[in-house]
C-alpha positions as YAML, in Angstrom:
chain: A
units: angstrom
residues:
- id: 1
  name: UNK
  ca: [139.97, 43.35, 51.05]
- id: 2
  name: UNK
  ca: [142.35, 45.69, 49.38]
- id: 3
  name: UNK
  ca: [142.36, 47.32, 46.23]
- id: 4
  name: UNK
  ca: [145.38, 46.19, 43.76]
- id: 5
  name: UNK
  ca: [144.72, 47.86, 40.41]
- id: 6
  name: UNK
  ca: [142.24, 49.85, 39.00]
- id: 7
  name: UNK
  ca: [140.88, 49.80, 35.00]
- id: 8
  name: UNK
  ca: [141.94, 52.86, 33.06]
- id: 9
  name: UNK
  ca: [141.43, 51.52, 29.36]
- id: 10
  name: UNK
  ca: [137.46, 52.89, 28.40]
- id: 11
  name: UNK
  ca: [137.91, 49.73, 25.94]
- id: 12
  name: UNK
  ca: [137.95, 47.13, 28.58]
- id: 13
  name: UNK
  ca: [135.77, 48.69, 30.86]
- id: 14
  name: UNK
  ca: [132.63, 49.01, 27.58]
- id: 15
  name: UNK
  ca: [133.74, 45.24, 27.05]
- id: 16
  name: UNK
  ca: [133.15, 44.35, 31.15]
- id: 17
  name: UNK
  ca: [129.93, 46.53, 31.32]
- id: 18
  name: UNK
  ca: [128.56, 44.84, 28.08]
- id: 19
  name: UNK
  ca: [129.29, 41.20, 29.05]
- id: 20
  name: UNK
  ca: [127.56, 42.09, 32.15]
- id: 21
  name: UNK
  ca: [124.89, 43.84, 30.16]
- id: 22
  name: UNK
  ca: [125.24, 47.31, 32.24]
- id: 23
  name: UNK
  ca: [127.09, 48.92, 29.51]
- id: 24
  name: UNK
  ca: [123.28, 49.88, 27.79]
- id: 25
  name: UNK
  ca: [120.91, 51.06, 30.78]
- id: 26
  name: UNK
  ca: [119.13, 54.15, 29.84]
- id: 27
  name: UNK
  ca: [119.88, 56.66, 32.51]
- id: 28
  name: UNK
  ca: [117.35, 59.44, 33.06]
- id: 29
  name: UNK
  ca: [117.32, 62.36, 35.07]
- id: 30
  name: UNK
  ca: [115.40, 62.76, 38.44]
- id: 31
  name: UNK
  ca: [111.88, 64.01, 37.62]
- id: 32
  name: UNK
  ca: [110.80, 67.47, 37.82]
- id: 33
  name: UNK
  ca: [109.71, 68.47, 40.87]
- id: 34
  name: UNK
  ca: [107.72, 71.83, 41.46]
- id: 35
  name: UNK
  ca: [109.22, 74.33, 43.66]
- id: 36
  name: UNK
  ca: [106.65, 76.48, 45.73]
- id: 37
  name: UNK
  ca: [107.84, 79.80, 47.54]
- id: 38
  name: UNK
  ca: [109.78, 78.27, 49.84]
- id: 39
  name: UNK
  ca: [110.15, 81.23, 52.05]
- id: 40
  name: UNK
  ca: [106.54, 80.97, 52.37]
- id: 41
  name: UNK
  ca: [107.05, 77.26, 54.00]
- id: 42
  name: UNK
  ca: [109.57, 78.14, 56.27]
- id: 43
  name: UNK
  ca: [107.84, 77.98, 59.83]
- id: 44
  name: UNK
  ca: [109.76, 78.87, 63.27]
- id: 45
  name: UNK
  ca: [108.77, 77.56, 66.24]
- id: 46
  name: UNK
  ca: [109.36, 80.03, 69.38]
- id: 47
  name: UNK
  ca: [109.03, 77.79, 72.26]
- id: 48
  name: UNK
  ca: [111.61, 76.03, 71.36]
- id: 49
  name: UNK
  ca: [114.15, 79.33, 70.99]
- id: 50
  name: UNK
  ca: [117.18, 79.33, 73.34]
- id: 51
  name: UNK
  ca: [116.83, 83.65, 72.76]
- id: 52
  name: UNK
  ca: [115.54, 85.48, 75.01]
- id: 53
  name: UNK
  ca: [111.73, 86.94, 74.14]
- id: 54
  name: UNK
  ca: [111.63, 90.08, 72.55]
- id: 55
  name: UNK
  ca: [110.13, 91.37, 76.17]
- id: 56
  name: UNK
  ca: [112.77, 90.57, 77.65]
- id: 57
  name: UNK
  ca: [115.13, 93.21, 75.66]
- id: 58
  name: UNK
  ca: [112.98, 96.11, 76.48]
...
């Protein structure tokens, strides 16, 4: 499958989307989310760390 031309007119496109009944939909945006400190969430997990232990530097 190629692509051979591409619709440029907004006129024909409305007419497309309307025959096809997409031309209406009521778009929203996402809903609001609430956003905690995330700084507070952040969690590291030492054992995992490929850096030395702090012990190790002194």
């Amino acid at each position: 499958m190629k692509i051979i031309s591409f619709i440029e007119d907004l006129d024909i496109i409305e007419k497309i989307l309307r025959h096809l009944g997409l031309w209406d939909i009521h778009n929203h945006d996402p809903p609001q989310t609430v956003i905690s400190d995330p700084i507070s969430e952040l969690v590291y997990d030492f054992s995992v760390s490929q850096i030395p232990a702090v012990e190790y530097w002194n």
